[in-house]
mmCIF file of C-alpha atoms and ligand atoms in Angstrom:
data_model
loop_
_atom_site.group_PDB
_atom_site.id
_atom_site.type_symbol
_atom_site.label_atom_id
_atom_site.label_comp_id
_atom_site.label_asym_id
_atom_site.label_seq_id
_atom_site.Cartn_x
_atom_site.Cartn_y
_atom_site.Cartn_z
ATOM 1 C CA MET A 1 25.434 -116.413 -16.042
ATOM 2 C CA LEU A 2 27.735 -118.946 -15.733
ATOM 3 C CA GLU A 3 30.472 -119.095 -18.455
ATOM 4 C CA ILE A 4 33.009 -122.376 -18.882
ATOM 5 C CA GLU A 5 34.834 -122.405 -21.554
ATOM 6 C CA THR A 6 35.389 -126.453 -21.968
ATOM 7 C CA THR A 7 37.285 -128.161 -24.484
ATOM 8 C CA ARG A 8 37.223 -126.974 -28.792
ATOM 9 C CA SER A 9 34.365 -125.300 -28.483
ATOM 10 C CA SER A 10 33.083 -122.602 -25.911
ATOM 11 C CA PHE A 11 29.917 -123.917 -24.541
ATOM 12 C CA THR A 12 28.163 -122.014 -22.559
ATOM 13 C CA TYR A 13 25.628 -122.932 -20.008
ATOM 14 C CA ASP A 14 23.288 -120.993 -18.223
ATOM 15 C CA ASP A 15 22.135 -121.661 -14.806
ATOM 16 C CA THR A 16 19.391 -124.217 -15.581
ATOM 17 C CA ARG A 17 21.830 -126.238 -17.855
ATOM 18 C CA LEU A 18 24.581 -125.905 -14.934
ATOM 19 C CA MET A 19 22.289 -126.967 -12.145
ATOM 20 C CA ALA A 20 20.606 -129.424 -14.388
ATOM 21 C CA LEU A 21 23.788 -130.917 -14.714
ATOM 22 C CA LEU A 22 24.439 -130.978 -11.409
ATOM 23 C CA LYS A 23 21.070 -131.957 -10.099
ATOM 24 C CA ILE A 24 21.624 -135.076 -12.493
ATOM 25 C CA GLN A 25 25.223 -135.641 -11.289
ATOM 26 C CA THR A 26 23.873 -136.428 -7.534
ATOM 27 C CA GLU A 27 20.985 -138.434 -8.120
ATOM 28 C CA MET A 28 23.665 -140.879 -10.296
ATOM 29 C CA LEU A 29 26.689 -140.782 -7.711
ATOM 30 C CA LYS A 30 23.512 -141.315 -5.013
ATOM 31 C CA SER A 31 21.835 -144.317 -6.977
ATOM 32 C CA ILE A 32 25.500 -145.623 -7.128
ATOM 33 C CA HIS A 33 25.963 -145.296 -3.573
ATOM 34 C CA ASP A 34 23.053 -147.023 -2.249
ATOM 35 C CA PHE A 35 23.513 -150.030 -5.113
ATOM 36 C CA LEU A 36 26.634 -150.491 -3.587
ATOM 37 C CA TYR A 37 25.802 -150.017 -0.088
ATOM 38 C CA GLU A 38 22.413 -152.734 -0.349
ATOM 39 C CA LYS A 39 24.675 -155.902 -1.545
ATOM 40 C CA LYS A 40 27.023 -154.579 1.774
ATOM 41 C CA LEU A 41 30.373 -153.361 0.184
ATOM 42 C CA VAL A 42 32.225 -150.768 2.694
ATOM 43 C CA GLN A 43 33.516 -147.620 1.257
ATOM 44 C CA LEU A 44 37.968 -146.862 1.553
ATOM 45 C CA MET A 45 38.604 -143.510 1.501
ATOM 46 C CA PRO A 46 40.873 -142.607 -2.256
ATOM 47 C CA VAL A 47 44.594 -142.222 -1.810
ATOM 48 C CA ILE A 48 46.006 -139.362 -4.211
ATOM 49 C CA LEU A 49 49.518 -140.141 -3.470
ATOM 50 C CA SER A 50 51.110 -143.585 -3.535
ATOM 51 C CA PRO A 51 54.556 -145.273 -3.938
ATOM 52 C CA ILE A 52 53.413 -147.207 -6.614
ATOM 53 C CA THR A 53 49.738 -147.269 -8.930
ATOM 54 C CA ASP A 54 48.604 -149.048 -11.621
ATOM 55 C CA PRO A 55 51.366 -149.419 -14.498
ATOM 56 C CA LEU A 56 48.635 -149.055 -16.855
ATOM 57 C CA ASN A 57 48.156 -150.299 -20.225
ATOM 58 C CA HIS A 58 48.856 -147.247 -22.334
ATOM 59 C CA SER A 59 51.744 -144.759 -21.965
ATOM 60 C CA VAL A 60 51.239 -141.840 -20.283
ATOM 61 C CA TYR A 61 53.505 -138.272 -19.109
ATOM 62 C CA ASP A 62 55.239 -138.986 -15.814
ATOM 63 C CA ALA A 63 52.987 -137.438 -12.826
ATOM 64 C CA SER A 64 54.833 -138.207 -9.378
ATOM 65 C CA ILE A 65 56.763 -135.954 -7.105
ATOM 66 C CA THR A 66 58.561 -136.109 -4.320
ATOM 67 C CA TYR A 67 57.987 -135.626 -0.571
ATOM 68 C CA GLY A 68 60.838 -135.660 2.010
ATOM 69 C CA GLU A 69 62.525 -138.533 0.856
ATOM 70 C CA GLN A 70 60.408 -140.336 -0.960
ATOM 71 C CA LYS A 71 58.923 -140.574 -4.195
ATOM 72 C CA PHE A 72 55.096 -141.004 -4.741
ATOM 73 C CA GLN A 73 52.807 -141.325 -7.739
ATOM 74 C CA LEU A 74 49.800 -140.019 -7.911
ATOM 75 C CA THR A 75 47.115 -142.729 -8.274
ATOM 76 C CA LYS A 76 46.348 -143.711 -12.052
ATOM 77 C CA SER A 77 44.109 -145.838 -10.681
ATOM 78 C CA MET A 78 43.816 -147.661 -6.762
ATOM 79 C CA ILE A 79 44.157 -151.870 -8.228
ATOM 80 C CA PHE A 80 46.905 -152.354 -6.053
ATOM 81 C CA HIS A 81 44.904 -150.938 -2.752
ATOM 82 C CA LYS A 82 42.297 -152.847 -4.035
ATOM 83 C CA GLN A 83 43.712 -156.031 -3.778
ATOM 84 C CA LEU A 84 45.613 -155.572 0.156
ATOM 85 C CA ALA A 85 42.164 -154.378 0.805
ATOM 86 C CA ILE A 86 40.230 -156.799 -0.342
ATOM 87 C CA GLY A 87 42.478 -159.649 1.471
ATOM 88 C CA ALA A 88 41.893 -157.913 4.389
ATOM 89 C CA THR A 89 38.813 -157.305 5.428
ATOM 90 C CA SER A 90 35.974 -159.129 5.392
ATOM 91 C CA GLY A 91 32.978 -159.091 3.415
ATOM 92 C CA PRO A 92 32.028 -158.965 0.223
ATOM 93 C CA GLY A 93 33.645 -156.114 -1.158
ATOM 94 C CA ILE A 94 34.884 -152.941 -1.209
ATOM 95 C CA TYR A 95 34.566 -149.717 -3.570
ATOM 96 C CA ILE A 96 35.947 -146.296 -3.538
ATOM 97 C CA MET A 97 34.956 -143.067 -5.789
ATOM 98 C CA SER A 98 38.605 -142.504 -6.344
ATOM 99 C CA PRO A 99 39.978 -139.394 -8.624
ATOM 100 C CA ASN A 100 43.063 -140.543 -10.645
ATOM 101 C CA VAL A 101 45.838 -137.970 -12.775
ATOM 102 C CA ARG A 102 46.553 -139.947 -15.859
ATOM 103 C CA LEU A 103 48.519 -137.455 -17.542
ATOM 104 C CA GLU A 104 47.632 -138.573 -21.038
ATOM 105 C CA LYS A 105 49.045 -137.612 -24.579
ATOM 106 C CA GLU A 106 47.809 -134.889 -26.320
ATOM 107 C CA THR A 107 46.292 -136.959 -29.101
ATOM 108 C CA MET A 108 43.856 -137.900 -26.766
ATOM 109 C CA GLN A 109 42.040 -134.644 -26.822
ATOM 110 C CA GLN A 110 40.138 -135.842 -30.260
ATOM 111 C CA SER A 111 38.653 -138.633 -28.135
ATOM 112 C CA GLY A 112 36.005 -136.501 -26.611
ATOM 113 C CA ARG A 113 36.484 -139.037 -23.996
ATOM 114 C CA HIS A 114 39.414 -138.430 -21.833
ATOM 115 C CA LEU A 115 40.243 -136.140 -18.328
ATOM 116 C CA PHE A 116 43.665 -135.723 -17.412
ATOM 117 C CA GLU A 117 42.617 -135.533 -14.028
ATOM 118 C CA PHE A 118 38.931 -138.135 -13.431
ATOM 119 C CA SER A 119 36.402 -140.228 -10.931
ATOM 120 C CA GLN A 120 36.273 -143.500 -11.203
ATOM 121 C CA VAL A 121 33.908 -145.456 -9.025
ATOM 122 C CA ASP A 122 36.767 -148.184 -8.455
ATOM 123 C CA ILE A 123 34.972 -151.722 -7.040
ATOM 124 C CA GLU A 124 36.398 -155.136 -6.205
ATOM 125 C CA LEU A 125 34.354 -158.012 -4.883
ATOM 126 C CA ARG A 126 35.935 -160.915 -3.065
ATOM 127 C CA GLY A 127 36.067 -164.633 -5.102
ATOM 128 C CA ALA A 128 33.914 -163.469 -7.657
ATOM 129 C CA SER A 129 34.334 -164.213 -11.098
ATOM 130 C CA THR A 130 33.708 -162.706 -14.268
ATOM 131 C CA GLN A 131 30.393 -163.794 -14.483
ATOM 132 C CA ASP A 132 29.171 -162.419 -11.288
ATOM 133 C CA PHE A 133 31.473 -159.240 -11.150
ATOM 134 C CA MET A 134 29.869 -158.089 -14.929
ATOM 135 C CA ASP A 135 25.740 -159.066 -13.447
ATOM 136 C CA PHE A 136 26.945 -156.395 -10.516
ATOM 137 C CA MET A 137 27.453 -154.215 -12.651
ATOM 138 C CA GLU A 138 24.792 -154.865 -15.047
ATOM 139 C CA ASP A 139 22.463 -154.485 -12.613
ATOM 140 C CA LEU A 140 24.348 -150.951 -11.150
ATOM 141 C CA ILE A 141 23.496 -149.374 -14.546
ATOM 142 C CA ILE A 142 20.315 -149.819 -14.755
ATOM 143 C CA ALA A 143 19.251 -149.273 -11.746
ATOM 144 C CA THR A 144 21.559 -145.814 -11.647
ATOM 145 C CA LEU A 145 19.750 -145.465 -15.074
ATOM 146 C CA ILE A 146 16.483 -146.022 -13.798
ATOM 147 C CA HIS A 147 16.948 -143.836 -10.907
ATOM 148 C CA ILE A 148 17.783 -140.668 -13.042
ATOM 149 C CA LYS A 149 14.727 -141.782 -14.923
ATOM 150 C CA GLN A 150 12.924 -141.740 -12.162
ATOM 151 C CA LYS A 151 14.727 -138.618 -10.933
ATOM 152 C CA CYS A 152 15.660 -136.238 -13.391
ATOM 153 C CA SER A 153 13.382 -136.542 -16.054
ATOM 154 C CA ASP A 154 13.142 -132.568 -16.534
ATOM 155 C CA GLU A 155 16.516 -131.955 -16.010
ATOM 156 C CA VAL A 156 17.369 -134.568 -18.582
ATOM 157 C CA ALA A 157 15.361 -133.284 -21.195
ATOM 158 C CA ILE A 158 16.812 -129.782 -20.905
ATOM 159 C CA PHE A 159 20.204 -131.854 -22.352
ATOM 160 C CA GLU A 160 17.572 -133.329 -25.006
ATOM 161 C CA SER A 161 18.719 -136.662 -23.877
ATOM 162 C CA ARG A 162 16.810 -139.894 -23.861
ATOM 163 C CA LEU A 163 17.477 -142.632 -21.529
ATOM 164 C CA LYS A 164 16.999 -146.231 -22.353
ATOM 165 C CA ILE A 165 17.015 -149.100 -20.297
ATOM 166 C CA PRO A 166 19.052 -151.727 -21.167
ATOM 167 C CA SER A 167 17.950 -154.913 -20.495
ATOM 168 C CA LYS A 168 20.304 -157.898 -19.301
ATOM 169 C CA PRO A 169 22.391 -159.579 -19.809
ATOM 170 C CA PHE A 170 24.713 -157.522 -22.294
ATOM 171 C CA ARG A 171 25.746 -158.863 -25.378
ATOM 172 C CA VAL A 172 29.714 -160.503 -24.787
ATOM 173 C CA TYR A 173 32.500 -160.306 -27.524
ATOM 174 C CA ASN A 174 35.737 -161.462 -27.574
ATOM 175 C CA SER A 175 38.228 -158.937 -28.298
ATOM 176 C CA PHE A 176 40.754 -161.088 -30.637
ATOM 177 C CA ASN A 177 37.847 -162.154 -33.061
ATOM 178 C CA LEU A 178 36.654 -158.324 -33.763
ATOM 179 C CA ARG A 179 40.094 -157.210 -34.160
ATOM 180 C CA GLU A 180 40.239 -160.033 -37.081
ATOM 181 C CA GLN A 181 36.892 -158.850 -38.243
ATOM 182 C CA PHE A 182 37.643 -155.030 -37.876
ATOM 183 C CA GLY A 183 40.774 -153.811 -37.145
ATOM 184 C CA ASP A 184 42.449 -152.440 -34.579
ATOM 185 C CA ASP A 185 39.457 -149.767 -34.654
ATOM 186 C CA PHE A 186 37.150 -152.753 -33.039
ATOM 187 C CA GLU A 187 36.156 -150.631 -30.165
ATOM 188 C CA GLN A 188 34.577 -147.476 -31.679
ATOM 189 C CA ILE A 189 33.184 -149.458 -34.746
ATOM 190 C CA MET A 190 31.479 -151.426 -32.101
ATOM 191 C CA SER A 191 30.204 -148.880 -29.916
ATOM 192 C CA SER A 192 29.436 -146.905 -33.237
ATOM 193 C CA THR A 193 27.035 -149.472 -34.551
ATOM 194 C CA SER A 194 25.739 -150.691 -30.685
ATOM 195 C CA THR A 195 22.240 -149.412 -29.920
ATOM 196 C CA ASP A 196 22.826 -151.608 -26.205
ATOM 197 C CA PHE A 197 25.121 -152.025 -23.926
ATOM 198 C CA PHE A 198 27.537 -154.323 -24.425
ATOM 199 C CA TRP A 199 31.133 -156.116 -23.040
ATOM 200 C CA ILE A 200 34.148 -157.542 -25.083
ATOM 201 C CA MET A 201 37.058 -160.136 -23.148
ATOM 202 C CA ASP A 202 40.155 -161.277 -23.353
ATOM 203 C CA TYR A 203 42.227 -157.980 -23.398
ATOM 204 C CA THR A 204 45.733 -158.347 -23.108
ATOM 205 C CA ARG A 205 46.902 -156.160 -19.972
ATOM 206 C CA GLU A 206 48.367 -155.367 -17.091
ATOM 207 C CA PHE A 207 49.952 -158.234 -14.519
ATOM 208 C CA TYR A 208 47.142 -158.195 -12.148
ATOM 209 C CA ASP A 209 44.416 -158.808 -14.145
ATOM 210 C CA LYS A 210 44.345 -162.928 -14.298
ATOM 211 C CA GLU A 211 45.851 -165.357 -16.849
ATOM 212 C CA ASP A 212 43.665 -167.711 -17.861
ATOM 213 C CA PRO A 213 45.921 -170.900 -16.729
ATOM 214 C CA GLU A 214 44.363 -172.705 -20.083
ATOM 215 C CA ARG A 215 44.734 -170.669 -22.489
ATOM 216 C CA LYS A 216 48.422 -169.044 -22.438
ATOM 217 C CA GLY A 217 48.484 -164.655 -23.691
ATOM 218 C CA HIS A 218 44.697 -164.643 -22.694
ATOM 219 C CA TYR A 219 43.063 -163.041 -20.153
ATOM 220 C CA ILE A 220 40.010 -163.301 -17.725
ATOM 221 C CA ASN A 221 38.775 -160.166 -18.213
ATOM 222 C CA TYR A 222 37.031 -157.347 -19.736
ATOM 223 C CA ASP A 223 35.675 -153.986 -20.820
ATOM 224 C CA LEU A 224 31.669 -152.525 -20.139
ATOM 225 C CA PHE A 225 30.796 -150.684 -23.687
ATOM 226 C CA TYR A 226 28.623 -147.821 -23.988
ATOM 227 C CA PRO A 227 25.759 -147.450 -27.689
ATOM 228 C CA TYR A 228 25.662 -144.827 -29.732
ATOM 229 C CA GLY A 229 29.874 -144.417 -30.295
ATOM 230 C CA PHE A 230 30.167 -143.093 -26.031
ATOM 231 C CA ASN A 231 32.805 -146.136 -26.247
ATOM 232 C CA GLU A 232 34.107 -147.200 -22.969
ATOM 233 C CA ALA A 233 32.727 -146.980 -19.363
ATOM 234 C CA LEU A 234 34.713 -149.530 -17.267
ATOM 235 C CA SER A 235 37.752 -151.530 -17.507
ATOM 236 C CA GLY A 236 38.231 -154.823 -15.261
ATOM 237 C CA GLY A 237 38.681 -158.366 -14.516
ATOM 238 C CA GLU A 238 39.732 -161.282 -12.352
ATOM 239 C CA ARG A 239 43.117 -161.293 -10.486
ATOM 240 C CA ASP A 240 46.073 -162.863 -10.055
ATOM 241 C CA TYR A 241 47.506 -162.896 -6.387
ATOM 242 C CA GLU A 242 49.773 -165.722 -5.972
ATOM 243 C CA TYR A 243 53.341 -164.480 -5.927
ATOM 244 C CA LYS A 244 54.786 -166.653 -8.155
ATOM 245 C CA ILE A 245 52.840 -165.890 -11.047
ATOM 246 C CA LEU A 246 52.562 -161.749 -10.146
ATOM 247 C CA LEU A 247 56.531 -162.497 -10.267
ATOM 248 C CA ARG A 248 57.032 -163.329 -13.301
ATOM 249 C CA LYS A 249 54.456 -161.331 -14.406
ATOM 250 C CA ILE A 250 56.090 -158.369 -14.041
ATOM 251 C CA LYS A 251 59.378 -159.736 -15.162
ATOM 252 C CA GLU A 252 57.561 -160.311 -18.543
ATOM 253 C CA ARG A 253 56.208 -157.381 -18.923
ATOM 254 C CA ASN A 254 59.866 -155.485 -17.644
ATOM 255 C CA GLN A 255 58.878 -154.003 -14.809
ATOM 256 C CA ASP A 256 61.240 -153.729 -11.502
ATOM 257 C CA PRO A 257 60.067 -155.847 -9.333
ATOM 258 C CA GLN A 258 62.087 -153.733 -6.313
ATOM 259 C CA ILE A 259 58.823 -151.176 -6.763
ATOM 260 C CA PHE A 260 55.760 -153.414 -5.877
ATOM 261 C CA ASP A 261 58.111 -154.956 -2.926
ATOM 262 C CA PHE A 262 55.238 -154.158 -0.502
ATOM 263 C CA TYR A 263 52.641 -155.878 -2.384
ATOM 264 C CA LEU A 264 54.742 -158.869 -3.556
ATOM 265 C CA LYS A 265 55.457 -158.495 -0.002
ATOM 266 C CA ALA A 266 52.202 -159.255 0.886
ATOM 267 C CA ALA A 267 51.123 -161.697 -1.886
ATOM 268 C CA LYS A 268 53.632 -163.705 -0.565
ATOM 269 C CA GLU A 269 52.628 -164.181 2.608
ATOM 270 C CA GLY A 270 49.505 -165.242 0.700
ATOM 271 C CA LYS A 271 47.248 -162.132 2.252
ATOM 272 C CA LEU A 272 45.966 -160.966 -1.223
ATOM 273 C CA THR A 273 43.475 -163.032 -2.639
ATOM 274 C CA SER A 274 41.012 -163.908 -4.987
ATOM 275 C CA SER A 275 39.023 -161.379 -6.512
ATOM 276 C CA ALA A 276 37.342 -160.156 -9.289
ATOM 277 C CA GLY A 277 36.513 -156.010 -10.511
ATOM 278 C CA GLY A 278 36.718 -152.944 -12.410
ATOM 279 C CA GLY A 279 36.781 -149.167 -12.221
ATOM 280 C CA LEU A 280 33.819 -147.340 -13.421
ATOM 281 C CA GLY A 281 34.247 -143.597 -14.649
ATOM 282 C CA LEU A 282 32.593 -141.297 -13.269
ATOM 283 C CA GLU A 283 32.351 -138.448 -15.848
ATOM 284 C CA ARG A 284 32.217 -140.656 -18.590
ATOM 285 C CA PHE A 285 28.930 -142.298 -17.292
ATOM 286 C CA LEU A 286 27.409 -138.598 -17.281
ATOM 287 C CA ARG A 287 28.398 -138.707 -20.809
ATOM 288 C CA TYR A 288 26.734 -141.111 -21.951
ATOM 289 C CA ILE A 289 23.270 -139.634 -19.393
ATOM 290 C CA LEU A 290 23.564 -136.636 -21.201
ATOM 291 C CA LYS A 291 24.664 -137.624 -24.459
ATOM 292 C CA LYS A 292 27.237 -135.374 -25.219
ATOM 293 C CA SER A 293 30.172 -135.709 -26.916
ATOM 294 C CA ASN A 294 32.928 -133.737 -25.222
ATOM 295 C CA ILE A 295 33.181 -134.709 -21.560
ATOM 296 C CA GLY A 296 34.309 -131.503 -21.266
ATOM 297 C CA ASP A 297 30.678 -130.120 -21.678
ATOM 298 C CA ILE A 298 29.812 -132.318 -18.824
ATOM 299 C CA CYS A 299 32.436 -131.155 -16.248
ATOM 300 C CA LEU A 300 32.398 -127.756 -15.080
ATOM 301 C CA PHE A 301 36.158 -127.983 -13.824
ATOM 302 C CA PRO A 302 37.554 -130.075 -16.847
ATOM 303 C CA LYS A 303 40.628 -130.973 -17.232
ATOM 304 C CA ILE A 304 40.719 -132.011 -21.366
ATOM 305 C CA PRO A 305 44.932 -133.138 -22.691
ATOM 306 C CA GLY A 306 46.640 -130.438 -24.775
ATOM 307 C CA GLN A 307 44.146 -128.304 -23.278
ATOM 308 C CA LYS A 308 45.276 -125.345 -21.168
ATOM 309 C CA VAL A 309 43.910 -125.222 -17.640
ATOM 310 C CA ARG A 310 42.211 -121.854 -16.211
ATOM 311 C CA ILE A 311 41.330 -122.590 -12.880
HETATM 312 N N1 LIG B 401 40.682 -149.900 -11.475
HETATM 313 C C1 LIG B 401 40.050 -151.107 -13.188
HETATM 314 C C2 LIG B 401 40.283 -152.762 -12.163
HETATM 315 O O1 LIG B 401 39.450 -152.356 -11.424
HETATM 316 C C3 LIG B 401 41.792 -150.288 -12.899
HETATM 317 C C4 LIG B 401 42.196 -149.281 -13.469
HETATM 318 O O2 LIG B 401 41.528 -148.404 -13.626
HETATM 319 N N2 LIG B 401 42.981 -149.396 -14.956
HETATM 320 O O3 LIG B 401 40.902 -152.701 -13.291
#
């Protein structure tokens, strides 16, 4: 018997449940890899330390270290590496099984879906539009759920979860309209009242997401949501990649362009290109598959904000 103390409660797995969990996780990862392989995407190794990382759209504690003369950030997402890699390679796209560290505020403990160390499959498609990427991800989600249903029905049953295979296309909403209708908690309200996956478009976000050239203050981006209250699955967008636009947006956010010098130099030299992408949280996908309200219950070694880590 292996006992794993997780978040709010002390959840104990016996061997059967732990092995079932890990088998489902293994098949989930295999299915994602197989799907991306079939689509001829190439895989990059993860970057864990970098002079720059995703500035994110919400505030987290600093996670930087100094090595020699240089300061590094622990990766919050590999967005800049994805853009540089897409600019430097050919083919339809790239992906990374990317470990990310985001030192979330303690209040995030209540969400049931936040880890301060987690992994996402981070994907970027060359020259893709929003529609291309959404279509691609819907196929990936459906293929993976079908695969798990075929390979792991006994294991899924142990968790008393039922897997419904969604059909395409998923419904699409606009964040401004939803906020007007439901207030600031619109994502949770929508997710809790939905029985199918859905997209929300047009979030005011980081400088690398593409601003709509025809509608100032609007963005060509998206989040994917789980039904039954499981909330956010993925965020991403089409990208801005032109030097002047990136520089303007960095300055508008009072960020220091100097910090992004290498990335901006690449943009100035025309080495970035048009793409769309996003990151699907892997622990969150597994949590949804097993319908666990607490993400700590599907991780062997969870890092829950505000909770002491034992190993
Ligand atoms: N991976 C996301 C993207 O591609 C960014 C993120 O995780 N914040 O847009």
